Coordinates of C-alpha atoms in Angstrom, one line a residue:
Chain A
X12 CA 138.2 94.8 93.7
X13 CA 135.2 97.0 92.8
X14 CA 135.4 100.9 92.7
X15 CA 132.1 102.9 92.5
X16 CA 131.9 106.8 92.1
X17 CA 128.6 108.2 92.3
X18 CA 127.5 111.4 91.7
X19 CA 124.7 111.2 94.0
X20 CA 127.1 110.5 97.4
X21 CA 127.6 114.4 98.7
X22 CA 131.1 113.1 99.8
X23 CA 134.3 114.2 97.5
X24 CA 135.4 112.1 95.1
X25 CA 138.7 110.9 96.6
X26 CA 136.9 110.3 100.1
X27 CA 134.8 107.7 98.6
X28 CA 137.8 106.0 97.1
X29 CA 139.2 106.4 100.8
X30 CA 136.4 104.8 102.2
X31 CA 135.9 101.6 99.8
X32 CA 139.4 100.6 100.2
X33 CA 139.1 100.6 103.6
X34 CA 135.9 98.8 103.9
X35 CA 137.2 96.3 101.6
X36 CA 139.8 95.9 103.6
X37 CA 138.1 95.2 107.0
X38 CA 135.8 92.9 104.7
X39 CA 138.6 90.8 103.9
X40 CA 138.5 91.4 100.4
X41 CA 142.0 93.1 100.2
X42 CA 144.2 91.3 101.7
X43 CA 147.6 92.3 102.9
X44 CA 150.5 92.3 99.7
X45 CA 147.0 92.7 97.5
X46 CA 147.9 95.2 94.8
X47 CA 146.1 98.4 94.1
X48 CA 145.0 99.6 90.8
X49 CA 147.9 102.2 89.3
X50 CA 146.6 105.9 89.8
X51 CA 145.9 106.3 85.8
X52 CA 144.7 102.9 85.4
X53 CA 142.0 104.0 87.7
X54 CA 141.9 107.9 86.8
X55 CA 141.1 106.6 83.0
X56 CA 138.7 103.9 84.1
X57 CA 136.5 106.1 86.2
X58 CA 136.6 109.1 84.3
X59 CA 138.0 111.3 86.8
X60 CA 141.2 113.4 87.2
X61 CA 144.5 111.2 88.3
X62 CA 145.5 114.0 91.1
X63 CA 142.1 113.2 92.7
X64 CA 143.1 109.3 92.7
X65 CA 146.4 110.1 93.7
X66 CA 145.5 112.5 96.7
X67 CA 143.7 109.3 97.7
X68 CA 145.9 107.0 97.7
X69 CA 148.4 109.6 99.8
X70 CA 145.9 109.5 102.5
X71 CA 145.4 106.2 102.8
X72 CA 149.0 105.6 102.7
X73 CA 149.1 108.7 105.5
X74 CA 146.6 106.0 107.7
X75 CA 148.8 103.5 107.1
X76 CA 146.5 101.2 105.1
X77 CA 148.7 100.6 101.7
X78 CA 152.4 101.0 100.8
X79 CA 152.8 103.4 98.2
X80 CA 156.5 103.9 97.1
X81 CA 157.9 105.6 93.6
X82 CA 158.2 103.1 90.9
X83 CA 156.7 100.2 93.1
X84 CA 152.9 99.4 92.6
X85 CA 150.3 100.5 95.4
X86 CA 150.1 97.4 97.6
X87 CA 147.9 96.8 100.7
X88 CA 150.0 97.4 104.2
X89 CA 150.4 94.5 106.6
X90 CA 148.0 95.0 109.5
X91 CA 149.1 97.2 112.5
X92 CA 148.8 95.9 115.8
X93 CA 150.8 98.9 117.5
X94 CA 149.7 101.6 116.9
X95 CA 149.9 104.9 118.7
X96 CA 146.6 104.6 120.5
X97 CA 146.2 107.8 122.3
X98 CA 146.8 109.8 118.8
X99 CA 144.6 106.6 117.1
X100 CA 142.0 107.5 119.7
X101 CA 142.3 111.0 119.5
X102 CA 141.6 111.8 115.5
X103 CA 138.5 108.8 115.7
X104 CA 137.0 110.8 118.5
X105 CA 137.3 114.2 116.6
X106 CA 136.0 112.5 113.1
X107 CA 132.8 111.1 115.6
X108 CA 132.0 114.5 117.0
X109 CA 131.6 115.9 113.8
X110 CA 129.5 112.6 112.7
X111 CA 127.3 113.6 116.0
X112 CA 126.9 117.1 114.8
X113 CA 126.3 116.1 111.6
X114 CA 123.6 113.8 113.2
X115 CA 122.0 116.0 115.7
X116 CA 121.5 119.2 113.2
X117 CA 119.5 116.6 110.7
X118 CA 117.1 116.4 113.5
X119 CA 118.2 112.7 114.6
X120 CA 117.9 111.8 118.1
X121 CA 120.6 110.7 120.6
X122 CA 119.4 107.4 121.7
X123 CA 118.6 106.7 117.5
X124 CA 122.5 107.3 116.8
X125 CA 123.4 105.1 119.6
X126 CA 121.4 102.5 117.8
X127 CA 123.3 103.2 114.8
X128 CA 126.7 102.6 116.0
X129 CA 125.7 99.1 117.9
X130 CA 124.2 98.3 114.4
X131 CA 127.2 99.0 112.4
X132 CA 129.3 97.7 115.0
X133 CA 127.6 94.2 114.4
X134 CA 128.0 94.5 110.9
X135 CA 131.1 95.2 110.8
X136 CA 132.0 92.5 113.3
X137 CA 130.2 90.1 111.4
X138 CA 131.8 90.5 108.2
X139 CA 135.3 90.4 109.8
X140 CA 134.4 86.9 111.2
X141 CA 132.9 85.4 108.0
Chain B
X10 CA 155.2 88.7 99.5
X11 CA 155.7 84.9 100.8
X12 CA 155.6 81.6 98.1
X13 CA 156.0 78.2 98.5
X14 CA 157.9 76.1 96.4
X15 CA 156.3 72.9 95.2
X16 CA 159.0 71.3 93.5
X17 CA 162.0 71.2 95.9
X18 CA 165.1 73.5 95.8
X19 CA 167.1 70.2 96.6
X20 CA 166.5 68.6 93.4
X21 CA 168.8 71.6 91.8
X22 CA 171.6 70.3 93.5
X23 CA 173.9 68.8 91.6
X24 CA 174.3 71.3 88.5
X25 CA 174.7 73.9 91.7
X26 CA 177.7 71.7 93.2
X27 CA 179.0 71.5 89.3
X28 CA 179.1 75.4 89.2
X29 CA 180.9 75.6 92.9
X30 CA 183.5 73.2 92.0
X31 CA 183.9 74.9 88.8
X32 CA 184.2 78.7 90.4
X33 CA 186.5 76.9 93.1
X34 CA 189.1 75.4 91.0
X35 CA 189.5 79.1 88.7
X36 CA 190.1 80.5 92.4
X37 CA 192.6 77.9 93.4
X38 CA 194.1 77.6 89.9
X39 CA 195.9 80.9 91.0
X40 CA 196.5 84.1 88.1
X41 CA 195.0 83.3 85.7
X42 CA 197.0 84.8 81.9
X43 CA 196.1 88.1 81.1
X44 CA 195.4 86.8 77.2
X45 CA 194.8 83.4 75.7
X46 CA 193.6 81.7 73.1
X47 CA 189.4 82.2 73.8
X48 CA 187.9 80.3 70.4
X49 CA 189.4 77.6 68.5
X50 CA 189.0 76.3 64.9
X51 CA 187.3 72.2 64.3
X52 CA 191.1 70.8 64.7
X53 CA 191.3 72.5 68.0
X54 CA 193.5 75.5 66.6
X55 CA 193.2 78.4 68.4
X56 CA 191.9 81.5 65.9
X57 CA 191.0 83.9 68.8
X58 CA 192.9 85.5 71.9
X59 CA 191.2 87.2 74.6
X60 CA 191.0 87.4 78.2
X61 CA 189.8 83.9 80.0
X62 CA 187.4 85.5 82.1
X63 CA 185.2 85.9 78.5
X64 CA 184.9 82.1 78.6
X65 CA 184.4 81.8 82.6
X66 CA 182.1 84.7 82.5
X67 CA 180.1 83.1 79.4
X68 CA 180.1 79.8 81.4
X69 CA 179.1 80.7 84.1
X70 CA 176.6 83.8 83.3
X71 CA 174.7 81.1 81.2
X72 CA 174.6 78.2 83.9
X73 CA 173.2 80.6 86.8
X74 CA 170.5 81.7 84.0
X75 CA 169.6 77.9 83.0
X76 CA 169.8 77.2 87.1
X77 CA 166.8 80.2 87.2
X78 CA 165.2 78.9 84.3
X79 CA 164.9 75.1 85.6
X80 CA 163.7 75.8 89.1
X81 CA 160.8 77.8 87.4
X82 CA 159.9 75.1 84.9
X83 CA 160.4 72.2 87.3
X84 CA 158.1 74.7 89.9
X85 CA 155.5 74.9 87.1
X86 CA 155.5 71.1 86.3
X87 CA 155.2 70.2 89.5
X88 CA 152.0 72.6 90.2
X89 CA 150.5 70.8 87.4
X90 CA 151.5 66.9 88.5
X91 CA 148.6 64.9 89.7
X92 CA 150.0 62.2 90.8
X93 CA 154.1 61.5 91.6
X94 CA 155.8 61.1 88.7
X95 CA 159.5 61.5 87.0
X96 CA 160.3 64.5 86.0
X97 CA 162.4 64.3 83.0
X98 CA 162.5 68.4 83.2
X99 CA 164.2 68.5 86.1
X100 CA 167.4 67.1 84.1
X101 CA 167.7 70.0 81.8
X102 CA 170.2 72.1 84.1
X103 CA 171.7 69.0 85.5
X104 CA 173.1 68.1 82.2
X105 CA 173.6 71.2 80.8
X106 CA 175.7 72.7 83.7
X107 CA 178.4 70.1 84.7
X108 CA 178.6 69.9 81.1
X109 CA 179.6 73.3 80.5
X110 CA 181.8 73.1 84.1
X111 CA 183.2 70.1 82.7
X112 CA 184.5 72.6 79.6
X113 CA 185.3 74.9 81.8
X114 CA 187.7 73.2 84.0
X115 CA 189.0 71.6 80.2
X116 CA 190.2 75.0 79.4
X117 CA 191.2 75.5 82.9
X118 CA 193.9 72.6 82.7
X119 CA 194.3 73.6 78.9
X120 CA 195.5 77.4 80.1
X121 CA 197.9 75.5 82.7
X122 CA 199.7 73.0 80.5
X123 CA 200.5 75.7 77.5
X124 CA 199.8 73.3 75.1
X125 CA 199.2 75.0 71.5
X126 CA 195.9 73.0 70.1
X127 CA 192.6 72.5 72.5
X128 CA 191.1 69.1 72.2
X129 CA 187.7 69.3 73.6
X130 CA 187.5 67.9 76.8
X131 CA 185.5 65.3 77.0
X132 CA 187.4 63.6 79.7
X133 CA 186.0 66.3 82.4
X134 CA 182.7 67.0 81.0
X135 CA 181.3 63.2 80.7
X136 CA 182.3 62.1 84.7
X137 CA 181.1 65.1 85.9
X138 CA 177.6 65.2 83.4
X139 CA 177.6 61.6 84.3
X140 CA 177.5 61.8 88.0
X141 CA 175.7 65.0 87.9
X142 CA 172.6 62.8 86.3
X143 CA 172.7 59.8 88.2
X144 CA 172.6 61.9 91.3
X145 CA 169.8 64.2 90.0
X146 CA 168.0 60.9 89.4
X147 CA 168.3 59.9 92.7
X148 CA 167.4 63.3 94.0
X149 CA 163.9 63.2 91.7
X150 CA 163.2 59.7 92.9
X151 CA 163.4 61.1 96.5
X152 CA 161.3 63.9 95.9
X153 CA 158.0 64.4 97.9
X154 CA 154.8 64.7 95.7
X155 CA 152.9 67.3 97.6
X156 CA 149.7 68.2 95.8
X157 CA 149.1 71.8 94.4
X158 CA 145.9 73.7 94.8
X159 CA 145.9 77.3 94.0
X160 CA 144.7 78.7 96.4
X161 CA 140.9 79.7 95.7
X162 CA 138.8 82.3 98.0
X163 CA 135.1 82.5 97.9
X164 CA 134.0 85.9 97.2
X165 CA 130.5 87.0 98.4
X166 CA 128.9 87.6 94.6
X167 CA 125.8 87.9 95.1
X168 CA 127.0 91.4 96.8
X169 CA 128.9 92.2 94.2
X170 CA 126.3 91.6 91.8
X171 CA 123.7 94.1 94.1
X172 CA 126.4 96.7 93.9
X173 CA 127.0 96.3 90.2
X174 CA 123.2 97.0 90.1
X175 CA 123.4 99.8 92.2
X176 CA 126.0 101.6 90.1
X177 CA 124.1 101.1 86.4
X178 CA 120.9 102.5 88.0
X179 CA 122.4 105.3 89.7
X180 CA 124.2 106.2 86.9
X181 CA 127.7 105.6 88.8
X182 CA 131.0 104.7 87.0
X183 CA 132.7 102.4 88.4
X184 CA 135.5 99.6 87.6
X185 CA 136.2 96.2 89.0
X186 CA 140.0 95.1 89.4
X187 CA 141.7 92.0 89.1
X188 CA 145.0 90.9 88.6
X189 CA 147.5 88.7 87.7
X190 CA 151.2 89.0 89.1
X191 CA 152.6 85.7 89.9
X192 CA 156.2 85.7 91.7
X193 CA 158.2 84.1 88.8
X194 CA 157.1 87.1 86.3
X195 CA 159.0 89.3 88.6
X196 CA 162.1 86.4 88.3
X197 CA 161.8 86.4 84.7
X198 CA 161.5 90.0 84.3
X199 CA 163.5 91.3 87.1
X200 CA 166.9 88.7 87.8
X201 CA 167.1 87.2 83.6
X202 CA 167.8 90.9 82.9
X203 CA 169.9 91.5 85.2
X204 CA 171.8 88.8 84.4
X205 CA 171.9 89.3 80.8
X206 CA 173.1 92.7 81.4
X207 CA 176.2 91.7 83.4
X208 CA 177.0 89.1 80.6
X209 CA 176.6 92.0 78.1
X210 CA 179.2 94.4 80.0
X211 CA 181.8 91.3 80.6
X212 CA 181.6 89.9 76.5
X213 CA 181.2 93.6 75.0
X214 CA 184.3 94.2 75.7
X215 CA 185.8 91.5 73.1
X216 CA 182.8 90.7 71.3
X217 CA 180.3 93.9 70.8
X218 CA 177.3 91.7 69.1
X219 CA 177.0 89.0 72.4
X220 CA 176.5 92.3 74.2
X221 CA 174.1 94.2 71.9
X222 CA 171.6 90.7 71.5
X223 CA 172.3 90.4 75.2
X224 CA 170.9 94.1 76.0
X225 CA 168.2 93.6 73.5
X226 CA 167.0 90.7 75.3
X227 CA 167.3 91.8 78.6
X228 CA 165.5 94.8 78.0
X229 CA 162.1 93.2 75.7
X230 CA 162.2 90.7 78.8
X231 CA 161.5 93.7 80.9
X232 CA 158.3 94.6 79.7
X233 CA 156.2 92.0 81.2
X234 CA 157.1 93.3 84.8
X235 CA 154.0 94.1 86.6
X236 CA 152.1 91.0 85.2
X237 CA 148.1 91.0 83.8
X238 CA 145.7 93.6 85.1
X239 CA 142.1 93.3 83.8
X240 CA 140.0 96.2 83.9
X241 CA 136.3 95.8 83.6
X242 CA 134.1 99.6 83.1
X243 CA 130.4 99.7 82.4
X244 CA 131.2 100.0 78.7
X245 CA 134.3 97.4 78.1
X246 CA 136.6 94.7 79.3
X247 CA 140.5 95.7 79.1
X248 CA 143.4 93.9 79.7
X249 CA 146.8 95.7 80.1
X250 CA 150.0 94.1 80.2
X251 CA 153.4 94.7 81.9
X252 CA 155.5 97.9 83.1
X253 CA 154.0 99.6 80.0
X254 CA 150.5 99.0 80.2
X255 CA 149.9 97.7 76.8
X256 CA 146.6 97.2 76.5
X257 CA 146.5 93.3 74.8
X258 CA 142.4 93.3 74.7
X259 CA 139.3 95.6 74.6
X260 CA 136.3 94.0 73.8
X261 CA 132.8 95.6 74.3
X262 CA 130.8 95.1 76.6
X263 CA 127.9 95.3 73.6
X264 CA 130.2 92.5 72.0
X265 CA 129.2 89.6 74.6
X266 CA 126.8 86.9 74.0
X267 CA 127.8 84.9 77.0
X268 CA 130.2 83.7 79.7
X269 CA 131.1 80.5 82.0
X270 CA 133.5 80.0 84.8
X271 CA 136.6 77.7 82.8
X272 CA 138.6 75.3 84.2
X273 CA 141.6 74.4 81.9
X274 CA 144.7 72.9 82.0
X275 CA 147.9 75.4 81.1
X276 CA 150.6 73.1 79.8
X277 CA 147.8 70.6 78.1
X278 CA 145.8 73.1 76.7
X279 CA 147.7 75.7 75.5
X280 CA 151.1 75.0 76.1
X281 CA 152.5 77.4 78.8
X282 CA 151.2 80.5 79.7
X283 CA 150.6 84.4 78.9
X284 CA 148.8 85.4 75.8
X285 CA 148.0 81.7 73.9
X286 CA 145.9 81.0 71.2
X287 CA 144.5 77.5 70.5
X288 CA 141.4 76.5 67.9
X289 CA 138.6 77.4 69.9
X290 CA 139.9 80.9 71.9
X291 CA 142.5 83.7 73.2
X292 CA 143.9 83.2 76.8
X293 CA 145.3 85.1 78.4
X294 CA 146.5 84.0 81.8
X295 CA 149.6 84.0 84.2
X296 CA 149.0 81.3 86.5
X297 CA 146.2 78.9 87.9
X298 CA 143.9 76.8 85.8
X299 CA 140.8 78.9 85.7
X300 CA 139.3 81.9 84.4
X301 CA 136.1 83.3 82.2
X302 CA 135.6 82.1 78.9
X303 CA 133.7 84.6 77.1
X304 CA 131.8 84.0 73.7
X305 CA 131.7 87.3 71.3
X306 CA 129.2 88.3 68.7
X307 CA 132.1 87.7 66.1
X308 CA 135.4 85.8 66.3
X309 CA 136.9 83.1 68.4
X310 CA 135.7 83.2 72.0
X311 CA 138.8 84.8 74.8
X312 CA 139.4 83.4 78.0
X313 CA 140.7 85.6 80.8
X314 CA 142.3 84.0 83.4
X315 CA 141.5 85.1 87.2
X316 CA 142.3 84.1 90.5
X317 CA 138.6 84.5 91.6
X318 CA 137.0 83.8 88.8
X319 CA 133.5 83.8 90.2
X320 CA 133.9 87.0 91.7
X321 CA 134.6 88.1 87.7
X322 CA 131.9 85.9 86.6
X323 CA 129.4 88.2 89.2
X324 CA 130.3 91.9 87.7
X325 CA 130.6 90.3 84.2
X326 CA 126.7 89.3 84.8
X327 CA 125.9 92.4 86.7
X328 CA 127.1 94.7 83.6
X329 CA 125.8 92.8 80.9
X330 CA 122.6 91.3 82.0
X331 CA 123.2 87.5 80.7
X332 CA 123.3 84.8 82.8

């Protein structure tokens, strides 16, 4: 599992740890029972502070993507099939308006961000299949 | 988290049926005397008195571990056969147990007739290591070869090795993780203790140094829980061990002059696994057959074992440049 922080991404650091597990995860690369990194394992090798790894991980246990329990290592969560959708649906839709926002103030257009989405769709699609 | 056995359970049969018929007879045999003679001199005088339950718990504590301890060697020869063949391991804890029930239900018959002088009993331990063997025999004869392969993934390197890129130019830090925690380092580290601990609290009451080496045991066999971690940064390579963390190897990133995907047999090559040391290099490994050999500036080349080894093979190349 690889772990990049970069200075140069506006996002905060813990958000970008949020986001790489995740991606990994949809990749394939973790795979359910995979084990994540220990919070100062990481915190040491990345040169950053272990309460930003550790918020981190809280999230993405929050989301429901790993299994984080005291004295037990960080391990990926089995995949959810039922989840509550209307609440799923809700908080995707909020973080998506504020993507649109974020979109439309930079001067994009609307028909351009549909594009995007299709695109990433595909992408995404495609490296679930492979 | 879900293994399959390669070696049969089956196969542990018969020391298991030694240990039931051994832990059925002391229920049956009714109460058993509160003190008796527990340790006897070469001419089968007794020279100790203690509670029976020292000697059933010794007997037994010890066959459960050497139960544990056989279906983990017979797993790992197995994983390692290439073809069917007899596995002479497999008789360790089929000898060793009946032979100790044997014993046991000696003394059990010794505590009922009252007789003053224990003559080792021979009588019950031979039949029952006897027809423990020729059955375990049987059993390993019967036993299905089913070919091992650990199970390999393909990673997407060439994608690693872009992001690697990425990172060094952008002045990113980052780390690559990979690990090693096989199932049977959470048996050793996790059930042996545990067992050695209830042995400690049944002999320390009679004999305090059992129970001290027993605790001392139990608790350095602890320390590998959590199995190998390698850590790779933009400056080093690290590899920490167990609940602790220790880190067992830094080596600069400066330091290497080359690396190769290695395919190598455990048992053959260096003799089991964990931190080994043969003529030509430093493995460290938990389980499979491959890894990364890397070649250093100075001193014997280290080979760190991985379950995707290419994938480690990618960011090594990424960081350092060498192909």
């Amino acid at each position: 599992m690889l772990l990049t922080i970069n200075e140069k991404d506006s996002r905060p650091i813990y958000l970008q740890i949020i986001s790489q597990v995740k991606e990994q995860v949809s990749s394939g690369v973790l795979k359910p029972g995979d084990e994540l990194p220990s919070v100062r394992d990481l915190a040491d090798s990345l040169g950053i502070n272990m309460h930003t790894v550790r918020s981190a991980y809280l999230k993405l246990r929050d989301q429901g993507i790993i299994n984080l329990r005291l004295g037990r290592k960080a391990r990926i969560a089995p995949w959810q099939k039922t989840a509550n959708l209307t609440i799923v649906r809700d908080s995707i839709s909020e973080r998506l308006r504020e993507l649109i926002i974020d979109a439309l103030l930079s001067g994009m257009s609307a028909d351009s961000f549909r594009e995007l989405v299709n695109q990433q769709l595909k992408e995404i699609n495609e490296e679930v299949n492979r | 988290m879900k293994i399959k056995l390669v070696h049969p359970l089956w196969t542990h049969l018969p020391s298991v049926v030694a240990l039931i018929i051994l832990v059925i007879y002391i229920l049956t045999t009714g109460p058993l005397p509160a003190e008796a003679p527990v340790h006897f001199g070469f001419s089968g005088e007794p020279n100790r008195y203690g509670s029976p339950w020292e000697v059933f718990g010794i007997t037994i504590g010890l066959s459960v571990i050497f139960i544990l301890v056989s279906i983990l060697f017979d797993e790992l020869w197995a994983r390692q056969e290439k073809a069917k063949s007899f596995n002479w391991l497999s008789l360790m804890d089929d000898i060793f147990v009946p032979f100790m029930a044997g014993v046991g239900l000696g003394y059990l018959s010794f505590l009922k007739s009252g007789d003053d002088s224990f003559s080792f009993p021979w009588a019950y331990a031979l039949p029952m290591v006897g027809g423990a063997v020729a059955l375990a025999i049987i059993l390993d004869t019967l036993r299905p070869y089913r070919p091992y392969s650990a199970p390999l993934t393909i990673e997407d390197s060439p994608t690693l090795k872009a992001e690697i890129a990425k990172s060094l130019k952008e002045n990113a830090s980052f780390v690559y993780w990979d690990y090693q925690n096989p199932f049977y380092v959470s048996l050793i580290t996790v059930v042996l203790p545990l067992v050695m601990f209830l042995v400690a609290a049944i002999t320390s009451f009679s004999q305090i140094w059992v129970g001290v080496v027993m605790l001392v045991v139990g608790i350095t066999l602890i320390i590998p829980y959590g199995g190998q971690r390698t850590l790779v940064t933009r400056n080093q390579v690290a590899i920490r061990w167990g609940i602790l963390g220790i880190r067992v190897l830094r080596l600069k990133i400066t330091d290497i002059t080359g690396m190769t995907v290695h395919e190598f047999q455990p048992l053959k090559d260096f003799g089991g696994y964990g931190i080994r040391i043969n003529r030509e290099m430093t493995a460290y490994y938990l389980r499979g057959n491959r890894g990364i050999k890397i070649t250093k500036t100075k001193g014997k080349a280290v080979l760190i074992g991985s379950d995707h080894p290419e994938a480690l093979l990618a960011v090594l190349q990424g960081i350092t440049g060498l192909e």
